[in-house]
Amino acid sequence: MLSFQSSKNVLSLTEDLLVRIYELLAAESDRKSFRLVCREFRRIDTLTRRHLRVIRIEFLPILLRHWAWGLKSLVLSRATGLRFSGLEMLARACPCLESVDVSYCCGFGDREAAALSSAVGLRELNMDKCLQLTDVGLAKIAVGCSKLEKLSLKWCMEMTDLGIDLLCKKCVDLKYLDVSYLKVTNESLHSIASLLKLEVLGLMACPLIDDVGLQFIERGCPSLKVIDVSRCEGVSSSGLIFVVRGHRNLLELNAGYCLSELSTALLHQMKNLNHLEVIRIDGARISETSFQVISANCKSLVEIGLSKCLGVTNMGIMRLVSACINLRVLNLTCCHSITDAAISAIAYSCRSLVCLKVESCNMITEKGLCQLGSFCLLLEEIDLTDCCGVNDKGLEYLSRCSELSCLKLGLCTNISNKGLSYIGFNCLKIHELDLYRCTGIGDDGLEALSNGCKKLRKLNLSYCNEVSDRGLGYIGRLEELSDLEMRALHKITGVGLEAVAVGCKRLADLDMKHCEKVGDSGFWALAYYSKNLRQINLSYCGISDMALCMVMGNLSRLQEAKLVHLSNCTVEGVELALRACCVRIKKVKLFAPLRFMLSSEILEILHARGCIIRWD
């Protein structure tokens, strides 16, 4: 606490000086501490706040009264109970509002879109997976928010060509548009082609567009820099030729899993893409000469996606990286012919590499990792899942990459606690670690990990059979951990779960399927301490009726639960648990026979609240 005299001195500072001090605080934890000091500091926080994320929609009126004026960005993603009356109030209270995210809001439909359309200053709007939204709601947005520059409509399945056409006529300043997964046709591409300022176009998995539609893009969208046609079944090399031919300043081309092969004709056109920075052609057949053409002409490349491509060889990769020395991201997932020779070439040529994905490249050994540890010192992410040649010595070499933040070692059965200790000692910036089915990992390895990797946020220990309560005690020291998978850890009990619940206060996602020996004491601790949990998997656990009701009732932020095969729970217990959380739960997975045992009343309540029920 501040002393009276020091408090008086601080409060004598002018408002503009306090604002400047506040703006120097980069970490959110520091800003939180600042606003808790006194009312004046809280007022400064209110004056300077420009972004607000709302998790509990019922608090929105209070928040708007305090922070409305000057608010520019508001995230309402996955908010429950979002309705048109609240959005009308929002639009009136926030005249400076420029960005809104209502993605995954199950209650957002045409009336809500109409209410939001009165926010005439909106420039960015995310409506991903607003399943009740139709062309009518989109028309309201298009007419009311004509200044829109960025709009995302992914998974808005009721959208048609009619709505997209009106959007393109009214919102002529659009620079970013994502209509991925929609059943729009080539007619929508004809409309989109009229957008003179469009720079980014997302068309991922649009099943009804084809090469004919991409001809419209060739003659339109003069500012286009990024296009994503990945998983578009009707698109071939011919369609991409139209795009490339019409946009020689293209920076990013994503054509993953839509090409059977990288044709000679397309390669010929790609020679003109001198500014291309990102290309993803996952799943295509590619030849060694193709690599030579790409490396000779696309020297600005910083990312290449070759996941599951046929024809990727050591020689091809060597030719590619010899010229593309600025590569930062390289995806070679399931390129099974790759060996240490290719990894060595990558390490030597691409000193700026930050992300390397080589999942299921079984011929990579400690020799390749030695080269990465010697030359790629900026490496932040590496995926070695199912690389059975990786061992403890390889991890020792890799641990020289002190910037590592994401390391995936799932199914690497030749690593042990010793290898993990190298990571724990040297890679202090790691925030994501996957040890799925690393059967050689046990409590000692987790001790080394917890001593060094204090920033760990995501950890997968599923099927690491040697982990016991002692190991979970070490995990409980990781205060920033938010995502923990620990399926089928048969040695752990309620003691271990309690250690995690007490220590990991930020835990938001917990998967403990098949942890049969965990008793009610662990679940009681979970219900009491883990207030930030949003997703939980309790399937095949030995939880009782009372403990289940406590978990489902007490965890006020819980949105998704998997409750399959709870052998110690009765039908009545499951129903009581569902009643305890029916106001906020959005998705629940239940044992299939319960479909005919639960009361129709509780099922109707859940459906009315927009909860998705899956039966297993």
XYZ file of C-alpha atoms in Angstrom:
616
model
C 0.000 0.000 0.000
C 1.132 3.565 -0.648
C 1.882 5.664 2.408
C -0.269 8.770 2.918
C 2.553 11.148 1.909
C 3.648 9.173 -1.184
C 0.015 8.775 -2.227
C -0.449 12.516 -1.955
C 2.657 13.149 -4.085
C 1.516 10.732 -6.798
C -1.979 12.191 -6.968
C -0.519 15.668 -7.394
C 0.596 14.617 -10.887
C -1.502 16.036 -13.708
C -3.883 13.840 -15.667
C -1.771 13.923 -18.844
C 1.328 12.770 -16.910
C -0.594 9.886 -15.340
C -1.848 8.878 -18.782
C 1.716 8.891 -20.145
C 2.873 6.750 -17.205
C -0.006 4.331 -17.787
C 0.803 4.001 -21.493
C 4.371 2.942 -20.640
C 3.013 -0.169 -18.880
C 3.214 -2.854 -21.577
C 2.097 -5.908 -19.569
C -1.611 -6.331 -18.833
C -0.762 -7.544 -15.315
C 0.992 -4.216 -14.630
C -1.985 -2.262 -15.941
C -4.286 -4.299 -13.726
C -2.146 -3.477 -10.701
C -2.169 0.200 -11.709
C -5.957 0.486 -11.790
C -6.287 -1.213 -8.399
C -4.188 1.417 -6.625
C -6.899 4.041 -6.153
C -9.969 5.602 -7.761
C -7.923 8.192 -9.639
C -5.750 5.502 -11.243
C -8.863 3.547 -12.152
C -10.275 6.675 -13.786
C -7.080 7.032 -15.870
C -7.470 3.399 -16.973
C -11.060 4.142 -17.999
C -10.061 7.209 -20.008
C -7.336 5.415 -21.948
C -9.071 2.071 -22.569
C -9.704 1.418 -26.267
C -10.282 -2.334 -26.306
C -12.737 -4.413 -24.295
C -13.430 -8.149 -24.266
C -16.811 -9.108 -22.801
C -17.194 -12.678 -21.543
C -20.332 -12.236 -19.419
C -22.864 -10.364 -21.541
C -25.049 -9.447 -18.527
C -22.362 -6.987 -17.405
C -22.387 -5.114 -20.717
C -24.730 -2.249 -19.583
C -22.469 -1.464 -16.609
C -19.346 -1.652 -18.738
C -20.796 0.653 -21.358
C -21.679 3.277 -18.738
C -18.061 3.356 -17.576
C -16.119 2.855 -20.790
C -18.418 3.735 -23.688
C -17.046 7.068 -24.798
C -13.883 6.575 -26.820
C -14.228 2.780 -27.055
C -13.023 1.656 -30.487
C -12.804 -2.141 -30.304
C -15.152 -4.640 -28.664
C -14.854 -8.447 -28.634
C -18.121 -10.284 -27.957
C -16.979 -13.589 -29.457
C -18.886 -16.588 -28.041
C -20.879 -14.306 -25.753
C -24.065 -15.891 -24.444
C -27.382 -14.061 -24.414
C -26.380 -11.522 -27.057
C -29.560 -9.900 -28.407
C -30.605 -6.942 -30.548
C -31.575 -4.688 -27.597
C -28.067 -4.853 -26.155
C -26.502 -4.181 -29.530
C -28.782 -1.169 -30.059
C -27.583 0.198 -26.730
C -24.003 -0.560 -27.719
C -24.251 1.317 -31.006
C -25.764 4.373 -29.283
C -23.294 4.414 -26.396
C -20.114 3.978 -28.445
C -19.969 6.618 -31.211
C -16.258 5.913 -31.825
C -16.690 2.161 -32.272
C -14.631 0.883 -35.213
C -14.201 -2.867 -34.606
C -16.662 -5.508 -33.340
C -16.273 -9.271 -33.045
C -19.505 -11.273 -32.647
C -18.098 -14.537 -34.000
C -19.589 -17.784 -32.702
C -22.523 -15.989 -31.059
C -25.342 -18.490 -31.443
C -28.003 -15.834 -30.805
C -26.753 -13.402 -33.437
C -29.190 -13.188 -36.364
C -30.816 -10.671 -38.663
C -32.363 -8.528 -35.894
C -29.019 -8.284 -34.142
C -27.320 -7.345 -37.410
C -29.920 -4.623 -37.939
C -29.220 -3.231 -34.462
C -25.465 -3.261 -35.013
C -25.828 -1.565 -38.397
C -26.478 1.766 -36.666
C -22.791 1.832 -35.685
C -22.034 3.770 -38.832
C -18.320 4.167 -38.065
C -17.611 0.430 -38.112
C -14.569 -0.519 -40.165
C -13.980 -4.088 -38.975
C -16.621 -6.732 -38.303
C -16.206 -10.433 -37.566
C -19.408 -12.510 -37.840
C -17.848 -15.973 -38.222
C -20.303 -18.814 -37.588
C -23.301 -16.628 -36.829
C -25.541 -19.405 -38.088
C -28.812 -17.451 -37.879
C -27.556 -14.626 -40.071
C -29.070 -14.456 -43.577
C -28.872 -12.136 -46.570
C -31.392 -9.853 -44.838
C -29.065 -9.174 -41.914
C -26.077 -8.766 -44.197
C -28.054 -6.230 -46.240
C -28.670 -4.171 -43.081
C -24.949 -4.187 -42.317
C -24.032 -3.312 -45.912
C -26.394 -0.320 -46.011
C -25.698 0.976 -42.486
C -21.960 0.329 -42.243
C -20.798 1.497 -45.644
C -17.319 2.362 -44.286
C -16.486 -1.304 -43.654
C -12.951 -2.241 -44.640
C -12.702 -5.707 -43.081
C -15.475 -8.321 -42.935
C -15.359 -12.015 -42.076
C -18.363 -14.271 -42.775
C -16.844 -17.736 -42.388
C -19.414 -20.483 -41.752
C -22.400 -18.128 -42.096
C -24.163 -20.893 -43.951
C -27.330 -18.952 -44.862
C -25.417 -16.431 -46.986
C -26.066 -16.502 -50.737
C -24.901 -14.685 -53.857
C -27.654 -12.100 -53.324
C -26.238 -10.902 -50.011
C -22.646 -10.837 -51.278
C -23.700 -8.832 -54.344
C -25.397 -6.127 -52.252
C -22.406 -6.047 -49.896
C -20.017 -5.399 -52.774
C -22.207 -2.613 -54.135
C -22.554 -0.775 -50.822
C -19.218 -1.404 -49.075
C -16.863 -0.344 -51.835
C -13.994 0.352 -49.397
C -13.612 -3.309 -48.422
C -9.966 -4.343 -48.198
C -10.482 -7.713 -46.485
C -13.292 -10.190 -47.175
C -13.538 -13.796 -45.995
C -16.427 -15.942 -47.281
C -14.788 -19.299 -46.536
C -17.033 -22.372 -46.218
C -20.028 -20.598 -47.796
C -22.076 -22.128 -50.606
C -21.687 -19.074 -52.780
C -21.170 -19.553 -56.520
C -19.180 -17.899 -59.291
C -21.771 -15.108 -59.258
C -20.344 -13.938 -55.946
C -16.861 -13.835 -57.464
C -18.283 -11.689 -60.261
C -19.527 -9.236 -57.614
C -16.322 -9.383 -55.557
C -14.262 -8.581 -58.665
C -15.735 -5.051 -58.609
C -14.025 -4.220 -55.278
C -11.195 -1.921 -56.320
C -9.557 -1.731 -52.879
C -9.774 -5.423 -51.933
C -6.392 -6.745 -50.795
C -7.263 -10.015 -48.994
C -9.824 -12.564 -50.223
C -10.639 -15.752 -48.313
C -12.424 -18.482 -50.296
C -11.355 -21.556 -48.344
C -13.545 -24.659 -48.863
C -16.161 -22.947 -51.045
C -17.469 -26.023 -52.924
C -19.429 -24.190 -55.639
C -16.723 -21.930 -57.037
C -14.409 -23.077 -59.825
C -11.966 -21.902 -62.481
C -14.676 -19.944 -64.325
C -15.252 -17.802 -61.244
C -11.546 -17.108 -60.860
C -11.589 -15.618 -64.361
C -13.602 -12.724 -62.911
C -10.874 -12.189 -60.297
C -8.257 -12.055 -63.060
C -9.939 -9.004 -64.551
C -10.966 -7.418 -61.244
C -9.675 -6.628 -57.732
C -6.661 -4.623 -58.931
C -5.315 -4.236 -55.376
C -5.425 -7.961 -54.531
C -2.389 -9.156 -52.586
C -3.610 -12.289 -50.761
C -5.969 -15.047 -51.941
C -6.891 -18.322 -50.240
C -8.573 -21.005 -52.373
C -7.422 -23.954 -50.270
C -9.722 -26.984 -50.239
C -11.821 -25.573 -53.100
C -12.683 -28.764 -54.978
C -13.560 -27.025 -58.247
C -10.321 -25.060 -58.527
C -7.403 -26.379 -60.584
C -4.124 -25.053 -61.944
C -6.073 -23.375 -64.759
C -7.989 -21.214 -62.286
C -4.842 -20.243 -60.452
C -3.240 -19.241 -63.746
C -6.040 -16.671 -64.167
C -5.346 -15.260 -60.693
C -1.565 -15.146 -61.112
C -1.774 -13.664 -64.599
C -3.979 -10.820 -63.412
C -2.114 -10.019 -60.189
C 1.644 -9.955 -60.554
C 2.033 -8.108 -57.234
C 0.494 -11.011 -55.318
C 2.109 -11.494 -51.906
C 0.367 -14.661 -50.702
C -1.147 -17.624 -52.566
C -2.814 -20.389 -50.563
C -3.854 -23.322 -52.732
C -3.490 -26.168 -50.248
C -5.371 -29.393 -51.002
C -7.006 -28.160 -54.194
C -4.290 -29.012 -56.738
C -3.510 -32.537 -57.886
C -0.183 -31.311 -59.224
C 1.806 -28.139 -59.765
C 1.496 -27.887 -63.541
C 4.151 -26.596 -65.927
C 1.787 -23.877 -67.160
C 1.202 -22.574 -63.621
C 4.921 -22.650 -62.896
C 5.521 -20.592 -66.050
C 3.116 -17.905 -64.795
C 4.655 -17.942 -61.332
C 7.896 -16.676 -62.830
C 6.269 -13.245 -62.823
C 5.492 -13.262 -59.099
C 8.636 -11.460 -58.042
C 7.072 -10.150 -54.828
C 5.481 -13.411 -53.655
C 6.181 -13.977 -49.959
C 3.929 -16.930 -49.068
C 2.912 -19.968 -51.101
C 1.078 -23.026 -49.812
C 0.487 -25.935 -52.176
C -0.102 -28.676 -49.591
C -1.189 -32.008 -51.025
C 0.003 -31.425 -54.597
C 2.433 -33.508 -56.627
C 5.629 -31.569 -57.224
C 8.846 -32.319 -59.111
C 12.481 -31.382 -58.435
C 12.442 -29.016 -61.420
C 9.478 -27.221 -59.864
C 11.615 -26.391 -56.842
C 14.258 -24.987 -59.142
C 11.756 -22.716 -60.923
C 10.328 -21.460 -57.609
C 13.744 -20.747 -56.096
C 14.994 -19.026 -59.248
C 12.037 -16.636 -59.539
C 10.370 -16.236 -56.137
C 13.325 -14.963 -54.139
C 11.155 -12.989 -51.715
C 9.562 -16.109 -50.211
C 9.358 -16.194 -46.427
C 6.903 -19.117 -46.107
C 6.371 -22.319 -48.095
C 3.731 -24.952 -47.324
C 4.474 -28.425 -48.752
C 2.542 -30.567 -46.305
C 1.704 -34.011 -47.732
C 3.138 -33.089 -51.132
C 4.227 -36.018 -53.289
C 7.652 -35.818 -54.907
C 9.435 -33.827 -52.207
C 13.033 -35.053 -52.046
C 16.281 -34.013 -50.417
C 17.576 -32.654 -53.722
C 14.397 -30.642 -54.297
C 14.620 -29.028 -50.865
C 18.323 -28.299 -51.366
C 17.558 -26.483 -54.635
C 14.747 -24.569 -53.014
C 16.600 -23.291 -49.947
C 19.794 -22.464 -51.805
C 18.068 -19.378 -53.233
C 15.234 -18.779 -50.737
C 17.538 -17.765 -47.920
C 14.920 -15.505 -46.297
C 12.587 -18.382 -45.434
C 11.039 -18.071 -41.995
C 8.335 -20.766 -42.150
C 8.659 -24.173 -43.834
C 6.038 -26.926 -43.623
C 7.257 -30.402 -44.670
C 4.645 -32.421 -42.758
C 4.443 -36.031 -43.998
C 7.191 -35.543 -46.581
C 8.490 -39.005 -45.770
C 11.562 -38.946 -48.042
C 13.192 -36.096 -46.153
C 16.409 -36.993 -44.274
C 19.104 -35.225 -42.285
C 20.674 -34.064 -45.565
C 17.683 -31.817 -46.306
C 17.508 -30.568 -42.710
C 21.210 -29.676 -42.836
C 20.697 -27.718 -46.060
C 17.751 -25.879 -44.508
C 19.738 -25.064 -41.375
C 22.758 -23.789 -43.304
C 20.824 -21.648 -45.828
C 17.849 -20.407 -43.799
C 19.407 -18.750 -40.750
C 16.232 -16.684 -40.157
C 13.959 -19.744 -39.861
C 11.399 -19.389 -37.048
C 9.023 -22.294 -37.792
C 9.759 -25.795 -39.122
C 7.149 -28.553 -39.377
C 8.461 -32.038 -40.122
C 5.804 -34.272 -38.580
C 6.136 -37.950 -39.606
C 9.521 -37.402 -41.270
C 10.912 -40.561 -39.728
C 14.424 -40.359 -41.171
C 15.382 -37.237 -39.251
C 17.848 -37.996 -36.459
C 20.089 -36.209 -33.991
C 22.415 -35.234 -36.879
C 19.774 -32.988 -38.439
C 18.835 -31.520 -35.065
C 22.500 -30.775 -34.418
C 22.572 -28.582 -37.532
C 19.388 -26.780 -36.504
C 20.818 -26.149 -33.051
C 24.003 -24.775 -34.584
C 22.604 -22.434 -37.253
C 18.863 -21.755 -36.677
C 19.187 -19.886 -33.400
C 16.025 -17.840 -34.097
C 13.845 -20.965 -34.285
C 10.625 -20.474 -32.313
C 8.471 -23.446 -33.369
C 9.317 -26.972 -34.454
C 6.949 -29.896 -34.953
C 8.702 -33.265 -34.598
C 5.551 -35.313 -33.987
C 6.007 -38.977 -34.886
C 9.692 -38.516 -35.749
C 10.900 -41.757 -34.211
C 14.559 -40.875 -34.903
C 14.492 -38.070 -32.324
C 16.281 -39.000 -29.081
C 17.724 -37.327 -25.983
C 20.914 -36.320 -27.763
C 18.828 -34.641 -30.455
C 16.949 -32.654 -27.804
C 20.270 -31.600 -26.304
C 21.290 -30.132 -29.660
C 17.866 -28.576 -30.210
C 17.906 -26.927 -26.782
C 20.546 -24.529 -28.130
C 17.613 -22.776 -29.846
C 16.839 -20.664 -26.800
C 14.037 -18.779 -28.603
C 11.871 -21.920 -28.850
C 8.300 -21.210 -27.796
C 6.468 -24.205 -29.320
C 7.842 -27.763 -29.341
C 5.838 -30.787 -30.480
C 7.281 -34.204 -29.642
C 4.181 -36.394 -29.700
C 4.863 -40.098 -30.406
C 8.640 -39.595 -30.037
C 9.108 -42.738 -27.976
C 12.906 -42.541 -27.833
C 13.063 -39.487 -25.584
C 13.227 -39.648 -21.793
C 13.417 -37.424 -18.725
C 17.037 -36.672 -19.587
C 16.105 -35.166 -22.946
C 13.298 -33.154 -21.392
C 15.707 -31.788 -18.783
C 17.772 -30.172 -21.581
C 14.647 -28.363 -22.776
C 13.716 -27.318 -19.231
C 17.170 -25.942 -18.558
C 17.767 -24.019 -21.801
C 14.432 -23.230 -23.498
C 12.938 -20.844 -20.966
C 10.558 -19.172 -23.445
C 8.530 -22.291 -24.274
C 4.790 -21.732 -23.949
C 3.525 -24.854 -25.794
C 4.841 -28.403 -25.364
C 3.310 -31.592 -26.775
C 4.479 -34.870 -25.208
C 1.569 -37.044 -26.390
C 2.417 -40.746 -25.881
C 6.037 -40.004 -24.951
C 6.106 -43.057 -22.728
C 9.647 -42.393 -21.481
C 8.616 -39.149 -19.788
C 7.886 -39.232 -16.060
C 7.916 -37.153 -12.892
C 11.621 -36.246 -12.999
C 11.275 -34.751 -16.459
C 8.297 -32.678 -15.324
C 10.312 -31.419 -12.367
C 13.019 -30.116 -14.709
C 10.344 -28.625 -16.951
C 8.594 -26.791 -14.108
C 11.880 -25.395 -12.815
C 12.757 -23.746 -16.120
C 9.723 -23.300 -18.374
C 7.714 -20.913 -16.209
C 5.911 -19.417 -19.232
C 4.345 -22.720 -20.293
C 0.692 -22.193 -21.245
C -0.192 -25.353 -23.176
C 0.923 -28.874 -22.224
C -0.072 -32.306 -23.543
C 0.809 -35.266 -21.276
C -1.797 -37.690 -22.588
C -0.770 -41.352 -22.306
C 2.532 -40.528 -20.545
C 1.941 -43.529 -18.307
C 4.817 -42.887 -15.881
C 3.430 -39.559 -14.660
C 2.059 -39.720 -11.121
C 0.719 -37.317 -8.492
C 4.280 -36.128 -7.844
C 4.565 -35.050 -11.478
C 1.262 -33.165 -11.311
C 2.583 -31.450 -8.210
C 5.351 -30.002 -10.365
C 2.798 -29.019 -13.020
C 0.952 -27.088 -10.317
C 3.929 -24.712 -10.181
C 3.194 -23.487 -13.724
C 1.086 -20.453 -12.895
C 0.509 -19.438 -16.536
C -0.733 -22.865 -17.684
C -4.102 -22.517 -19.428
C -4.446 -25.734 -21.488
C -3.669 -29.196 -20.070
C -4.282 -32.567 -21.701
C -3.663 -35.534 -19.405
C -5.682 -38.412 -20.815
C -5.229 -41.906 -19.417
C -2.741 -41.036 -16.665
C -3.555 -44.153 -14.669
C -1.255 -43.346 -11.734
C -2.807 -40.038 -10.759
C -5.431 -39.558 -8.051
C -7.358 -36.676 -6.559
C -4.149 -35.497 -4.868
C -2.527 -34.720 -8.222
C -5.609 -33.022 -9.653
C -5.906 -30.893 -6.526
C -2.295 -29.710 -6.967
C -3.071 -28.623 -10.530
C -6.338 -26.911 -9.548
C -4.729 -24.968 -6.702
C -1.587 -23.946 -8.599
C -2.810 -23.361 -12.156
C -5.359 -20.595 -11.608
C -5.429 -19.670 -15.303
C -6.441 -23.159 -16.439
C -9.101 -22.784 -19.152
C -9.053 -26.135 -20.981
C -8.659 -29.480 -19.187
C -8.858 -32.934 -20.784
C -8.648 -35.806 -18.292
C -10.481 -38.526 -20.184
C -9.802 -42.041 -18.812
C -8.293 -40.802 -15.528
C -10.269 -43.422 -13.618
C -8.418 -43.221 -10.286
C -9.146 -39.561 -9.611
C -11.585 -39.375 -6.709
C -14.107 -36.766 -5.682
C -11.569 -34.810 -3.608
C -9.803 -33.799 -6.820
C -13.045 -32.760 -8.495
C -14.083 -30.754 -5.419
C -10.787 -28.853 -5.679
C -11.402 -28.304 -9.372
C -14.854 -26.864 -8.661
C -13.487 -24.569 -5.966
C -10.252 -23.276 -7.504
C -10.500 -23.534 -11.331
C -12.848 -20.614 -11.920
C -11.435 -19.871 -15.375
C -12.206 -23.294 -16.890
C -14.057 -22.999 -20.202
C -13.706 -26.537 -21.591
C -13.479 -29.831 -19.750
C -13.449 -33.519 -20.702
C -14.468 -35.846 -17.862
C -15.375 -38.842 -20.027
C -14.629 -42.238 -18.476
C -13.743 -40.642 -15.112
C -14.905 -41.944 -11.715
C -16.703 -38.751 -10.711
C -19.853 -39.061 -8.553
C -23.216 -37.320 -8.905
C -22.473 -34.755 -6.210
C -19.011 -33.905 -7.491
C -20.324 -33.585 -11.067
C -23.007 -31.152 -9.921
C -20.416 -29.108 -8.045
C -18.083 -28.940 -11.058
C -20.813 -28.025 -13.528
C -22.495 -25.577 -11.161
C -19.468 -23.792 -9.706
C -17.444 -23.266 -12.882
C -19.197 -20.090 -13.980
C -17.200 -19.703 -17.227
C -17.630 -23.267 -18.443
C -18.822 -23.372 -22.061
C -18.094 -26.915 -23.258
C -18.141 -30.264 -21.443
C -17.673 -33.896 -22.519
C -19.450 -36.246 -20.124
C -19.424 -39.674 -21.776
C -19.436 -42.981 -19.826
C -19.511 -41.638 -16.280
C -19.925 -45.018 -14.596
C -20.401 -43.622 -11.066
C -23.089 -41.126 -12.102
C -26.806 -41.744 -12.353
C -29.217 -40.316 -14.890
C -30.625 -38.065 -12.168
C -27.143 -36.817 -11.309
C -26.329 -35.951 -14.930
C -29.642 -34.117 -15.274
C -29.034 -32.080 -12.120
C -25.565 -31.188 -13.383
C -27.006 -30.016 -16.715
C -29.588 -27.900 -14.928
C -26.825 -26.305 -12.881
C -25.028 -25.053 -15.995
C -27.784 -24.764 -18.632
C -27.684 -20.952 -18.615
C -24.102 -20.743 -19.921
C -23.122 -24.114 -21.445
C -22.777 -23.976 -25.238
C -21.743 -27.492 -26.162
C -22.062 -30.793 -24.320
C -21.221 -34.369 -25.298
C -23.236 -37.129 -23.618
C -23.537 -40.909 -23.623
C -25.960 -41.817 -26.451
C -28.433 -43.888 -24.327
C -29.083 -40.791 -22.183
C -30.985 -39.345 -25.145
C -33.932 -41.514 -24.093
C -33.400 -41.276 -20.310
C -33.035 -37.544 -19.677
C -36.258 -35.585 -19.325
C -37.559 -33.794 -22.380
C -37.688 -30.641 -20.273
C -33.924 -30.374 -19.742
C -33.230 -31.175 -23.407
C -35.647 -28.441 -24.493
C -34.046 -25.949 -22.109
C -30.600 -26.674 -23.503
C -31.795 -26.368 -27.096
C -33.604 -23.114 -26.313
C -30.379 -21.709 -24.861
C -28.541 -22.553 -28.076
C -26.546 -25.423 -26.551
C -25.278 -28.015 -29.043
C -25.717 -31.585 -27.770
C -23.612 -34.372 -29.274
C -24.294 -38.011 -28.510
C -21.562 -40.642 -28.309
